Short mmCIF file of C-alpha atoms and ligand atoms in Angstrom, two decimals:
data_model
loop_
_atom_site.label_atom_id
_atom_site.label_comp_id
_atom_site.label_asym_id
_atom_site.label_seq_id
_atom_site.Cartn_x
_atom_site.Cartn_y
_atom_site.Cartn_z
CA UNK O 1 27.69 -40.27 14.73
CA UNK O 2 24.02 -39.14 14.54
CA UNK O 3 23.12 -37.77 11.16
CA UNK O 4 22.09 -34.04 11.28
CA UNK O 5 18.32 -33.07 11.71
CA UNK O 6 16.33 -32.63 8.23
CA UNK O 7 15.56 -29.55 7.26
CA UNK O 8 12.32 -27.56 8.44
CA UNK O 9 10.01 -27.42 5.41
CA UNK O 10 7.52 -25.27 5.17
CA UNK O 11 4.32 -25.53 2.45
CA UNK O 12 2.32 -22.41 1.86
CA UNK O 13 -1.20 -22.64 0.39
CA UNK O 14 -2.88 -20.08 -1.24
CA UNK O 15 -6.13 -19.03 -2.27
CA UNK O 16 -6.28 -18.67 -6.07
CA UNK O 17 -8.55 -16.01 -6.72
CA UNK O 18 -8.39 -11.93 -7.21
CA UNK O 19 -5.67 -10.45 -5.53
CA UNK O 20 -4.94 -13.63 -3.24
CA UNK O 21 -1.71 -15.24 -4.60
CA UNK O 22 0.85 -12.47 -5.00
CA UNK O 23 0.87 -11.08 -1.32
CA UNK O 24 1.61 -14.83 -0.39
CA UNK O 25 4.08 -15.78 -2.70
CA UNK O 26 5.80 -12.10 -1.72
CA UNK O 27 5.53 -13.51 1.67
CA UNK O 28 7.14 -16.90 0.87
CA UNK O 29 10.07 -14.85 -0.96
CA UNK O 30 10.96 -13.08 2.16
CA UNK O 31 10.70 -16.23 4.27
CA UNK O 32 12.60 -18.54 2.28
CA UNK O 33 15.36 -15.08 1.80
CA UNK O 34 15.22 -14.65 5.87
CA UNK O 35 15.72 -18.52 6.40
CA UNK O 36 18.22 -19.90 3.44
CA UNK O 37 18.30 -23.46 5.24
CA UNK O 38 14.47 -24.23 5.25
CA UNK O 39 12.92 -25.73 1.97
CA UNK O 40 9.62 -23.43 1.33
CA UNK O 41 6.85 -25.74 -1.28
CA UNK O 42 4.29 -22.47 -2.83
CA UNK O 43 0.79 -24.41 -3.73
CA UNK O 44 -0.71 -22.85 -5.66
CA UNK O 45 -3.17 -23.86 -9.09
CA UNK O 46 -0.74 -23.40 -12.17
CA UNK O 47 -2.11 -20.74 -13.84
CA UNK O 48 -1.81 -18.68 -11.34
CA UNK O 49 1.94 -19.33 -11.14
CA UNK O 50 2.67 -17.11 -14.89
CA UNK O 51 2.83 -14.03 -13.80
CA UNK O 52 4.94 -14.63 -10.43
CA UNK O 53 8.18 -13.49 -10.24
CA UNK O 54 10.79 -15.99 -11.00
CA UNK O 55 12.19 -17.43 -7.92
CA UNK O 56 14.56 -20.62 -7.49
CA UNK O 57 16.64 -22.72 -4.83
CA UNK O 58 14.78 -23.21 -1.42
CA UNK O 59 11.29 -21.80 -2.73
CA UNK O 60 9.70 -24.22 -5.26
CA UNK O 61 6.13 -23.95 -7.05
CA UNK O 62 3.76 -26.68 -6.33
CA UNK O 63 0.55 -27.48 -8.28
CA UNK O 64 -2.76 -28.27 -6.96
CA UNK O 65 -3.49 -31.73 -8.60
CA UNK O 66 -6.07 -31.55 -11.39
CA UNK O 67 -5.25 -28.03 -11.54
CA UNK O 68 -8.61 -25.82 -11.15
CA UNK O 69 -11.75 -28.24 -11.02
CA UNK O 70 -13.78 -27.44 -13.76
CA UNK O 71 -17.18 -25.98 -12.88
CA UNK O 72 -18.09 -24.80 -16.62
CA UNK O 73 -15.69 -22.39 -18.79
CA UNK O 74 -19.10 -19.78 -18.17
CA UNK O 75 -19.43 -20.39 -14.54
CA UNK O 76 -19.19 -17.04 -12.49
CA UNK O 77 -16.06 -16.54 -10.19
CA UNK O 78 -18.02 -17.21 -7.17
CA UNK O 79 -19.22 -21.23 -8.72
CA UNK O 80 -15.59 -21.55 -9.30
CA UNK O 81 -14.40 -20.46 -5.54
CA UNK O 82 -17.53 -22.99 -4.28
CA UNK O 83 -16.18 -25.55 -6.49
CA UNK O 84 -12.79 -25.06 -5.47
CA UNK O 85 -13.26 -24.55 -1.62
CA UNK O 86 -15.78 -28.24 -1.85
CA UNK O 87 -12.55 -29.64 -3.02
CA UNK O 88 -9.84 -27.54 -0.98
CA UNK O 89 -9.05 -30.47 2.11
CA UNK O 90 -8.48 -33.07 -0.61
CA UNK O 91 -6.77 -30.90 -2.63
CA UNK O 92 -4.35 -29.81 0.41
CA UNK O 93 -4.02 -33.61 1.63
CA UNK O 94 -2.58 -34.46 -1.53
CA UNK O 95 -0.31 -31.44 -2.04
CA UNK O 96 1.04 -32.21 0.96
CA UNK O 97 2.52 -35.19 -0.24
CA UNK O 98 3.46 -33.61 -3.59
CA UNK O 99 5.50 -31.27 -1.30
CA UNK O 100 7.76 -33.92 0.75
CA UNK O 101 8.22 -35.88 -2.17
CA UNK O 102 9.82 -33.13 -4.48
CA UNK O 103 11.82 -32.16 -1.42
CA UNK O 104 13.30 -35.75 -0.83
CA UNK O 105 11.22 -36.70 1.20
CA UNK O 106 11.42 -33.92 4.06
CA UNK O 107 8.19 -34.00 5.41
CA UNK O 108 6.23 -30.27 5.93
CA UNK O 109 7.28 -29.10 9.23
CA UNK O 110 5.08 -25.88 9.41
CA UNK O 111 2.13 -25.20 6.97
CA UNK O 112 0.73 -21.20 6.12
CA UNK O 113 -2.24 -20.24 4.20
CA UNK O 114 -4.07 -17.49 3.08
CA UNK O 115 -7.04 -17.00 5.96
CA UNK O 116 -9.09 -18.06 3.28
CA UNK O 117 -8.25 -21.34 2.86
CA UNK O 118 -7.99 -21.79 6.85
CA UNK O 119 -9.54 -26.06 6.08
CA UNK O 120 -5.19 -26.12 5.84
CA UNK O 121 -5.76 -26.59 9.97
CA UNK O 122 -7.10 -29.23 9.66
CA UNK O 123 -4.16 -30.51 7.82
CA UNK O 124 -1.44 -29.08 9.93
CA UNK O 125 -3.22 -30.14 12.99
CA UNK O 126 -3.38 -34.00 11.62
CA UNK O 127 0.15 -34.07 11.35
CA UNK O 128 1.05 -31.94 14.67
CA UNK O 129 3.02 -28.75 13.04
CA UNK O 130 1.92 -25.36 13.56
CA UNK O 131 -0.23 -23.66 11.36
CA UNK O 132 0.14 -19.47 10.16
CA UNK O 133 -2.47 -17.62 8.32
CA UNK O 134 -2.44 -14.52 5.90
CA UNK O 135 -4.72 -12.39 6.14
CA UNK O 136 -4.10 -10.16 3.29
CA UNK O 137 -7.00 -8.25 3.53
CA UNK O 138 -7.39 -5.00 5.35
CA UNK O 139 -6.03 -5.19 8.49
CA UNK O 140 -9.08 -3.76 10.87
CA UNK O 141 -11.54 -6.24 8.34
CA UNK O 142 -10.68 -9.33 10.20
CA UNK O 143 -12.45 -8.02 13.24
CA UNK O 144 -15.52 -8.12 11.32
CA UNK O 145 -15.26 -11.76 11.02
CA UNK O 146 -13.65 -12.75 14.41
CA UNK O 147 -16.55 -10.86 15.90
CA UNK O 148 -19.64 -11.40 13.25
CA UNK O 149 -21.46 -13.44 15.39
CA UNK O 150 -20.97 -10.44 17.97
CA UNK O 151 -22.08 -7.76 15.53
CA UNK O 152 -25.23 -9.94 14.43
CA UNK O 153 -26.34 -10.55 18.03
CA UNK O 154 -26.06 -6.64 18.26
CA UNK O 155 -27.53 -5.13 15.34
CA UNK O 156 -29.74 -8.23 13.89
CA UNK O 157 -29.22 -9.62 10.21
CA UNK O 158 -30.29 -8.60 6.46
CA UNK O 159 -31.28 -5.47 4.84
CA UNK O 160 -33.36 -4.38 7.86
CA UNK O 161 -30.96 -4.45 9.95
CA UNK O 162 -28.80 -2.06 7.82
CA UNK O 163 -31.44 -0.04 6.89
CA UNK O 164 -32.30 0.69 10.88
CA UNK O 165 -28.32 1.30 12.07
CA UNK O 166 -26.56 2.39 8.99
CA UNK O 167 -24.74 4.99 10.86
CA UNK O 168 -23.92 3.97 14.21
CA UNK O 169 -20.60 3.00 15.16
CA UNK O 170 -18.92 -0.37 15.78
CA UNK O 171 -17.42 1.43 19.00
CA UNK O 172 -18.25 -1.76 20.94
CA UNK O 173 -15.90 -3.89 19.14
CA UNK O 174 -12.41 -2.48 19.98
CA UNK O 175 -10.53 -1.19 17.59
CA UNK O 176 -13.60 -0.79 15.55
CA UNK O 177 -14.70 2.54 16.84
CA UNK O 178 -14.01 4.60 13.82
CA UNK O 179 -15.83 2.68 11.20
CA UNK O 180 -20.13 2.25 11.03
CA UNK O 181 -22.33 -0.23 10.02
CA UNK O 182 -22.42 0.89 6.61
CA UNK O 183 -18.65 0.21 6.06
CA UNK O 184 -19.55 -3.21 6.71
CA UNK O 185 -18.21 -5.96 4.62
CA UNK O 186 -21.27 -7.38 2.66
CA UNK O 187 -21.93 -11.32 4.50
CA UNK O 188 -21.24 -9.94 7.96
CA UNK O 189 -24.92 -8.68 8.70
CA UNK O 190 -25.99 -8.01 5.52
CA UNK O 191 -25.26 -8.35 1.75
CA UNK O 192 -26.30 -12.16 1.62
CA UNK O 193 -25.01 -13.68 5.59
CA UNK O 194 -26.38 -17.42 4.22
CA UNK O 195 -24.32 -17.44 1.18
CA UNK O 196 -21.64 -20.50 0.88
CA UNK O 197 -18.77 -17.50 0.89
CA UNK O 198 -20.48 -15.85 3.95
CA UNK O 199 -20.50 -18.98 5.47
CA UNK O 200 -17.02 -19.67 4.47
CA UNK O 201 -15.79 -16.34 6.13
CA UNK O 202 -17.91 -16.79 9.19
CA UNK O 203 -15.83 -19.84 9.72
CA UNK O 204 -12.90 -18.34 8.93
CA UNK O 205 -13.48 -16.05 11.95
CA UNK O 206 -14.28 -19.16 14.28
CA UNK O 207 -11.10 -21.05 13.27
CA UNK O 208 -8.29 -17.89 13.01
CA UNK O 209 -8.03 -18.13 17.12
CA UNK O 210 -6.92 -21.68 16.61
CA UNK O 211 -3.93 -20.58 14.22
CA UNK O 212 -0.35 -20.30 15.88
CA UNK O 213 0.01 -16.97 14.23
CA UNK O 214 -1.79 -14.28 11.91
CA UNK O 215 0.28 -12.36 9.97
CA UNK O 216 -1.71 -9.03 8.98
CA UNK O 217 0.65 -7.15 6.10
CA UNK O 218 -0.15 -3.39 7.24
CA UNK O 219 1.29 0.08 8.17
CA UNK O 220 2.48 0.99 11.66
CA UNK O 221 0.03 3.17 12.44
CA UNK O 222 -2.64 0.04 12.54
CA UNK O 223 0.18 -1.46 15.39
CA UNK O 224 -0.88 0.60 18.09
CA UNK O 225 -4.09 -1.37 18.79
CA UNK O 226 -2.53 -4.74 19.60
CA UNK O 227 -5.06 -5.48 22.30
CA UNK O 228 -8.06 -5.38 19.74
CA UNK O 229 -6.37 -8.59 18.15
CA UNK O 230 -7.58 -10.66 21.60
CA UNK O 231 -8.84 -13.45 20.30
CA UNK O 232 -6.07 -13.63 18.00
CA UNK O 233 -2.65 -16.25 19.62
CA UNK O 234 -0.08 -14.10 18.00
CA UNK O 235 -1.27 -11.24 15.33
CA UNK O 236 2.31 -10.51 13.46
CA UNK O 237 1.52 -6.65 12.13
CA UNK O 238 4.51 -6.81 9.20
CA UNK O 239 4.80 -4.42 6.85
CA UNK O 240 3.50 -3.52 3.41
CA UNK O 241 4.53 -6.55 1.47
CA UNK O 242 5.87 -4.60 -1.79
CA UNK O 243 8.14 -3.21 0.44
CA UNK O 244 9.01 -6.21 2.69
CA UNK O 245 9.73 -8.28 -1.26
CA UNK O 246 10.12 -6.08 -3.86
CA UNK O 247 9.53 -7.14 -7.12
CA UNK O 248 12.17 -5.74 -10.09
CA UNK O 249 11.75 -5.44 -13.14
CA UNK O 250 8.47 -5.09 -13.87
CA UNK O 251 7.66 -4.45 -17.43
CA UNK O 252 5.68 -1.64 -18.63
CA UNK O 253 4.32 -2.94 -21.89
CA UNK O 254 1.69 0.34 -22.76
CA UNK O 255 5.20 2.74 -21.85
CA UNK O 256 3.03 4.01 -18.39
CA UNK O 257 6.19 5.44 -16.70
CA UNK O 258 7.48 7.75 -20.22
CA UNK O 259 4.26 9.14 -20.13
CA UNK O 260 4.29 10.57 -16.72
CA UNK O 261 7.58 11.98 -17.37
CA UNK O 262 6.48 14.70 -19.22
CA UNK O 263 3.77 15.77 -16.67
CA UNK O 264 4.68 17.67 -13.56
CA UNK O 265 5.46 16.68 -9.97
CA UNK O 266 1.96 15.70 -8.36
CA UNK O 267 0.40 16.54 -11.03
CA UNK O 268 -1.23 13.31 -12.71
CA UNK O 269 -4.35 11.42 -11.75
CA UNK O 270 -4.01 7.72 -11.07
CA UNK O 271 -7.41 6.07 -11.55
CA UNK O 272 -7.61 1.38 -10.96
CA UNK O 273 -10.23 -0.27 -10.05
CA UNK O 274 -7.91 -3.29 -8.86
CA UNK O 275 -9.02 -6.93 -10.31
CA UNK O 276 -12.26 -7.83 -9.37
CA UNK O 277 -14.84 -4.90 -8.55
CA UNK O 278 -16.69 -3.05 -11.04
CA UNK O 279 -18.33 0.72 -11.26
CA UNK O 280 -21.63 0.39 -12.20
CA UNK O 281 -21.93 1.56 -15.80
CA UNK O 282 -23.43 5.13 -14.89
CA UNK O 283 -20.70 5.40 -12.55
CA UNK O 284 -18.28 4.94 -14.79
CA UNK O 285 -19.63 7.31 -17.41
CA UNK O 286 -19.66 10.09 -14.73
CA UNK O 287 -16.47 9.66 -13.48
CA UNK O 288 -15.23 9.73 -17.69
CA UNK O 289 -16.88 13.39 -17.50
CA UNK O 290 -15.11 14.27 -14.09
CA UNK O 291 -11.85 13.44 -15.56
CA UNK O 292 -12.39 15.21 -18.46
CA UNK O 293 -14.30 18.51 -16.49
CA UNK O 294 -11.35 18.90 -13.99
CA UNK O 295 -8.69 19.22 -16.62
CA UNK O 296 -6.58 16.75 -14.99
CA UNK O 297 -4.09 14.47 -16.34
CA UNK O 298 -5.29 11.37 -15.47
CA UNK O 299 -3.45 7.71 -16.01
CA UNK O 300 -6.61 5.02 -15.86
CA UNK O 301 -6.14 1.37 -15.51
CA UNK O 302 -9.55 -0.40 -17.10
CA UNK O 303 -9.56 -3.24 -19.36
CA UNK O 304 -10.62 -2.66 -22.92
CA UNK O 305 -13.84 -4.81 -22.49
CA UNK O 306 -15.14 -1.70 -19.72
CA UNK O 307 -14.40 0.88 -22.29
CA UNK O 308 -17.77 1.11 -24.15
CA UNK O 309 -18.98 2.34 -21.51
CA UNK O 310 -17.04 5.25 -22.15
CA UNK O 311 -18.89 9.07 -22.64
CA UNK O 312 -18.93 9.28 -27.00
CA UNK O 313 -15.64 10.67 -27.75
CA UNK O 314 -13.61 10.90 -24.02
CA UNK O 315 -10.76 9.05 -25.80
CA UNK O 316 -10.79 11.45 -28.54
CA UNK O 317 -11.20 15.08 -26.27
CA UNK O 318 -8.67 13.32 -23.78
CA UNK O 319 -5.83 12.60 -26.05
CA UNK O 320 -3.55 15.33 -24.84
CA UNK O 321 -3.69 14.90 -21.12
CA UNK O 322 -5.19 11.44 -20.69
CA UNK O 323 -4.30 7.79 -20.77
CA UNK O 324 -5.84 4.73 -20.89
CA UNK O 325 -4.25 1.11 -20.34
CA UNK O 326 -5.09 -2.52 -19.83
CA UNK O 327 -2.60 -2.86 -17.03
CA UNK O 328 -0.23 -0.74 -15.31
CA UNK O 329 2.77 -1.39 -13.38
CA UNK O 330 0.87 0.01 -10.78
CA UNK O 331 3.88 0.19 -7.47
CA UNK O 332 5.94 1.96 -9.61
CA UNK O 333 3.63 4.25 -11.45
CA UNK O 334 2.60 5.42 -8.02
CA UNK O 335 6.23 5.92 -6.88
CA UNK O 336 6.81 8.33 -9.48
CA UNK O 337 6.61 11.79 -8.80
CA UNK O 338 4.38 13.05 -11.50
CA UNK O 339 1.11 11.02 -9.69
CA UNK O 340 -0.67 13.40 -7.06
CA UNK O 341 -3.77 11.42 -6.48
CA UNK O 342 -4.76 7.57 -6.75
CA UNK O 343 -8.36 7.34 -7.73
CA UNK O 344 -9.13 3.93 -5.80
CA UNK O 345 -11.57 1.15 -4.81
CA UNK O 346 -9.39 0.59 -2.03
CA UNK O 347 -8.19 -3.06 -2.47
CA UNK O 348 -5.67 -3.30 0.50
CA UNK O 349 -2.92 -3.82 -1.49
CA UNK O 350 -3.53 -1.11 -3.88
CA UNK O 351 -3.58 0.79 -0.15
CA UNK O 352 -0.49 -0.28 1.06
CA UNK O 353 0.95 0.44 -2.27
CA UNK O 354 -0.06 4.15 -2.38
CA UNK O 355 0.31 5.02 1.06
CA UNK O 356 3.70 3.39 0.69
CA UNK O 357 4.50 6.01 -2.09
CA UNK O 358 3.16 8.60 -0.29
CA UNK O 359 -0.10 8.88 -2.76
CA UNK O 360 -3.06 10.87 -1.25
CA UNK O 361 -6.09 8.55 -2.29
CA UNK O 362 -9.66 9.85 -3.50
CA UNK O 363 -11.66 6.81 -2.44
CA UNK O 364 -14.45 5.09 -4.33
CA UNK O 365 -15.26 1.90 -2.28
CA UNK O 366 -17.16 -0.64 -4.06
CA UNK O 367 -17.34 -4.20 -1.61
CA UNK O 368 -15.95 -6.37 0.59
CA UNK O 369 -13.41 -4.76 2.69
CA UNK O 370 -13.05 -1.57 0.83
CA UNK O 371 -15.23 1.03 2.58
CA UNK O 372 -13.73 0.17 6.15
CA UNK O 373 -10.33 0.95 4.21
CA UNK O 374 -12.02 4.27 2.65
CA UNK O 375 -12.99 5.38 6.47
CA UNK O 376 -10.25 4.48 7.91
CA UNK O 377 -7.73 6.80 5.17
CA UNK O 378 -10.11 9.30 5.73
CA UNK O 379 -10.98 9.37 9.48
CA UNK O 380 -8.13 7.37 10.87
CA UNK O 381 -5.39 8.78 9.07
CA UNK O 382 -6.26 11.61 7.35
CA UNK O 383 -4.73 10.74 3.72
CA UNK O 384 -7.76 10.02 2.07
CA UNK O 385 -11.10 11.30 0.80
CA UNK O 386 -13.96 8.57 1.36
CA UNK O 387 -16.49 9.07 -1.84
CA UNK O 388 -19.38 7.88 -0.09
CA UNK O 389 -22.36 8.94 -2.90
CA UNK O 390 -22.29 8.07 -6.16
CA UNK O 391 -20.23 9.21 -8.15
CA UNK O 392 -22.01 12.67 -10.65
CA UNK O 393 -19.34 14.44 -12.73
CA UNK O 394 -19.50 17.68 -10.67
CA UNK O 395 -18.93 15.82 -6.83
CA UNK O 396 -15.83 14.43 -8.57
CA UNK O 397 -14.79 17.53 -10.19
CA UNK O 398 -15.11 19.44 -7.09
CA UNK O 399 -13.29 16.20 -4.88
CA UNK O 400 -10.29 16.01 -7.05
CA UNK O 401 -9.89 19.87 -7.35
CA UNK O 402 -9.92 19.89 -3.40
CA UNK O 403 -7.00 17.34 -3.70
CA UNK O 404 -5.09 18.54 -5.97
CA UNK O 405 -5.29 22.53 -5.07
CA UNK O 406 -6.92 23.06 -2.02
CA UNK O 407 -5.65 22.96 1.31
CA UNK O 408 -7.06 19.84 2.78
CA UNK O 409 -4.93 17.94 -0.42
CA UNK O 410 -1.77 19.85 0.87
CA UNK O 411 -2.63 18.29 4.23
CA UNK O 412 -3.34 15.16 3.40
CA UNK O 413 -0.10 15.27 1.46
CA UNK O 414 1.53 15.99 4.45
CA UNK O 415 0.22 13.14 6.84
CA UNK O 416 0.52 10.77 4.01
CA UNK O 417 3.90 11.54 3.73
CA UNK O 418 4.19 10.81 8.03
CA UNK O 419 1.96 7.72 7.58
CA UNK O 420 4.70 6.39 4.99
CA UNK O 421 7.88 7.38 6.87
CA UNK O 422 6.56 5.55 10.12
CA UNK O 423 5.99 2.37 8.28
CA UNK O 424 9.27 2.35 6.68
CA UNK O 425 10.77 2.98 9.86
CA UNK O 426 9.32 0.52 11.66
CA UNK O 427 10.77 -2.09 9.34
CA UNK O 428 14.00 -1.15 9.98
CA UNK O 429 16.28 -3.18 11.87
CA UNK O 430 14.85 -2.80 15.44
CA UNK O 431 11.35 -1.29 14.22
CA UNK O 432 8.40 -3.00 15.57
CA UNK O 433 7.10 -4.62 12.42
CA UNK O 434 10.59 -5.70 11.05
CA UNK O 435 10.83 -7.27 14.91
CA UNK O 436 7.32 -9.04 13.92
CA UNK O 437 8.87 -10.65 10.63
CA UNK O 438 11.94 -11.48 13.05
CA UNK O 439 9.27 -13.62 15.12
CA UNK O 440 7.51 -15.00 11.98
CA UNK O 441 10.86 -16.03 10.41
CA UNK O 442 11.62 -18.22 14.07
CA UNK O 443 8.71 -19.44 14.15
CA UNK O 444 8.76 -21.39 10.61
CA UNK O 445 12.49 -22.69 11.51
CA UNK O 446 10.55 -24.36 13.96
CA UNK O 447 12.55 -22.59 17.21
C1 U2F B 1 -9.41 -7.74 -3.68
O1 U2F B 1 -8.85 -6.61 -4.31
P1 U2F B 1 -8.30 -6.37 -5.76
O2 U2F B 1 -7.66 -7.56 -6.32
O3 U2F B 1 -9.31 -5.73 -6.62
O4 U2F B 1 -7.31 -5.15 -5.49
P2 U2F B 1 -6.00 -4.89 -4.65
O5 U2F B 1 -5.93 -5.54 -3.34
O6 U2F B 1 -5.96 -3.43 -4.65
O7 U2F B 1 -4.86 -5.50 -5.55
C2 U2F B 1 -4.71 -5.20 -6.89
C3 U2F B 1 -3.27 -5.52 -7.27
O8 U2F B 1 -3.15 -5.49 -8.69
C4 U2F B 1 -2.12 -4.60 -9.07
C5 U2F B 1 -1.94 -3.65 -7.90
C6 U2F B 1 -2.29 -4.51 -6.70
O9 U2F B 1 -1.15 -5.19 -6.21
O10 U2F B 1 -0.62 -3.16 -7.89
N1 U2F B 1 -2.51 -3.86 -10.29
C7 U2F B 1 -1.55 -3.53 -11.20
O11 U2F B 1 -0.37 -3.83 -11.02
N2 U2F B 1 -1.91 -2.87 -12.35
C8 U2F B 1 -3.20 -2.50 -12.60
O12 U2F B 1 -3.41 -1.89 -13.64
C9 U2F B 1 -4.19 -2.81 -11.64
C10 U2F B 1 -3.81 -3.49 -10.49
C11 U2F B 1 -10.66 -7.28 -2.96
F1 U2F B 1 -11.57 -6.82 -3.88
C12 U2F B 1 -10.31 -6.21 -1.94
O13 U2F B 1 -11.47 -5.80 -1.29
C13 U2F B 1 -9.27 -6.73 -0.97
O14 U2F B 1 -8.87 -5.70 -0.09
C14 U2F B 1 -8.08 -7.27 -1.74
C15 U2F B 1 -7.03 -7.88 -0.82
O15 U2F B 1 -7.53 -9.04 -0.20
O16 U2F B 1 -8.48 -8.23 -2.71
#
């Protein structure tokens, strides 16, 4: 008698920086849940394994060896991500091996990575298994990078070329029609296109056709617009990953959630910046005087360290009505019903997340992706007001009044609340993006 075939393994790599890890390892949890038989290896570097959510059985955690290279304890985030990336095909080679022999020696049958560390091709295509990228970015951002040599050509390269077409429209590039040149990631024409990262991302865009499969984590209305994903083999549009693996419990260490029960239904301001992007200080200060001007409760995520730049006293006059944390549990502070407004950069999955709850957002975009996700919640779906000026106390008085009481927040409120219940539709048995995850799930089980 033949002895049954091994199992399919499949080894995920992510990219261990800012938001990067959890939306994979949320992936991984719903693969490994969707296919019990298949062994799933999660490489990650350790520390960024702490605050996962426990998982066991057919999803194990896998360590880069030597852990993070060490470029210097005072070496900026971006030396680190150069150091790392230098070392990233080594790194992956010998994970690899890691992988099969904690698993028994099943060798990786499939191998997905964050878009960002798309060198795992290379690996995957040495040992002739497919290979399924992440992009957990904004959905509508990876055109900017399958098409940057496109958008160069068009508009030229560097500040000049911003400064001459700031406002026209990327209605060349389908599916980028509603968003300008300003809304531009920073690398793509301008913001630094030589840097290593730019270059990194450049060549992320050359080498995503080449992957069996994208998987973009999104809402439905983004679906529509298959065709724009062209160059793409198979986009997979899934769903919002906090609601495709939900994480429970999630602790609430600075008692977030009693607070907001004593405040009214939409009621409360939610104000994060997300993990890596910073107001600049007189930003910051203005937006302190906006909060306190508008008289609205307001809930604000910022790490102690950003507090001195604080207006004299805002902790003090705020007391009553305001609080300030380190860290919220931000999916379900923005599911409960006191919050009326999330005061946002606009990280993607702080996005999904609100829109998800069926949060209006008032949109401060700072980089990267985030002002293409600012235009696109305010001109693509209508749940969103883009702050495109800096920020002065009385713009952000009179922008969070018109949310909160006026009648372009009671109709945001109202599309927001369409944009969220034809998402979670749609990842319903049958639904379009639950069908997507359907494909994804086949497609590591190797059939
Ligand atoms: C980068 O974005 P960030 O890491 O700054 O922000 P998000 O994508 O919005 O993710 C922040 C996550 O941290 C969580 C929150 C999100 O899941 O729920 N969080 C929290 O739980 N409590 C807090 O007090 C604050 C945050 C990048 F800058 C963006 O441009 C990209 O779009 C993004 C995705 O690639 O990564």
């Amino acid at each position: 008698s033949s002895s049954p075939p091994p199992p399919q393994h499949v080894a995920l790599f992510a990219f261990p920086f800012g938001t990067h890890v959890a939306p994979l390892h949320a992936l991984a949890r719903a693969l490994a849940s969707a296919a019990p038989e298949a062994i799933f290896s999660f490489i990650s570097t350790p520390e960024t394994f702490t605050p996962l959510p426990q998982t066991s059985g057919n999803l194990r955690l896998i360590p880069f060896e030597g852990g993070m290279l060490d470029a210097g304890s005072s070496a900026g985030v971006l030396d680190r991500i150069g150091k790392f990336l230098a070392a990233a095909p080594e790194k992956i080679g010998a994970a690899v091996k890691t992988a099969k022999a904690n698993a028994g020696g099943v060798p990786v049958s499939c191998v997905v990575s964050d878009a960002f560390m798309w060198m795992a091709e290379s690996t995957a295509e040495e040992m002739r298994v497919p290979w399924i990228a992440l992009f957990s970015a904004f959905t509508l951002s990876i055109l900017t990078h399958i098409h940057t040599d496109d958008l160069r050509s068009h508009f030229g390269i560097e500040e000049e070329a911003m400064a001459a077409h700031a406002d026209e429209p990327l209605d060349f590039i389908p599916g980028l029609a509603a968003m300008r040149v300003r809304d531009l990631p920073e690398g793509i024409i301008h913001g630094g296109t030589n840097t290593n990262f730019s270059v990194h991302l450049r060549r992320m865009g050359q080498r995503l056709p080449r992957a069996a499969a994208v998987v973009l984590p999104t809402l439905a209305a983004f679906e529509q617009d298959l065709f724009v994903y062209g160059k793409l083999n198979l986009p997979l549009l899934i769903g919002p990953l906090n609601l495709l693996s939900p994480t429970t419990p999630i602790s609430d260490k600075e008692h977030c959630l009693p607070w907001l029960d004593s405040y009214a239904s939409s009621s409360v301001a939610y104000v994060a910046f997300g993990t890596v992007a910073f107001l600049p200080p007189a930003e910051l200060a203005e937006l302190a005087h906006g909060l306190e001007d508008s008289g609205v409760p307001f809930l604000w995520s910022i790490k102690k360290d950003l507090r001195s730049g604080l207006p004299d006293g805002f902790e003090e006059r705020t007391r009553l009505r305001g609080k300030l944390v380190s860290w919220a549990p931000q999916v379900p502070v923005l599911s409960h019903p006191a919050v009326g407004v999330f005061v946002s950069h606009c990280g993607w999955n702080s996005t999904l997340e609100s829109i998800s709850a069926g949060v209006v957002m008032l949109c401060k975009p700072i980089f990267a992706d985030q002002r293409m996700v600012a235009r696109a919640m305010e001109e693509m779906l209508g749940v969103g007001r883009y702050f495109d000026d800096v920020i002065t106390r009385e713009g952000f008085v009179t922008a969070v009044d018109g949310i909160m009481r006026g009648i372009d927040g009671k109709r945001m409120r109202e599309r927001v609340k369409k944009v969220r219940e034809k998402t979670v539709e749609a990842m319903l048995p049958g639904g379009r993006l639950s069908e997507n995850f359907n494909v994804l799930v086949e497609l590591v089980r190797g059939r």
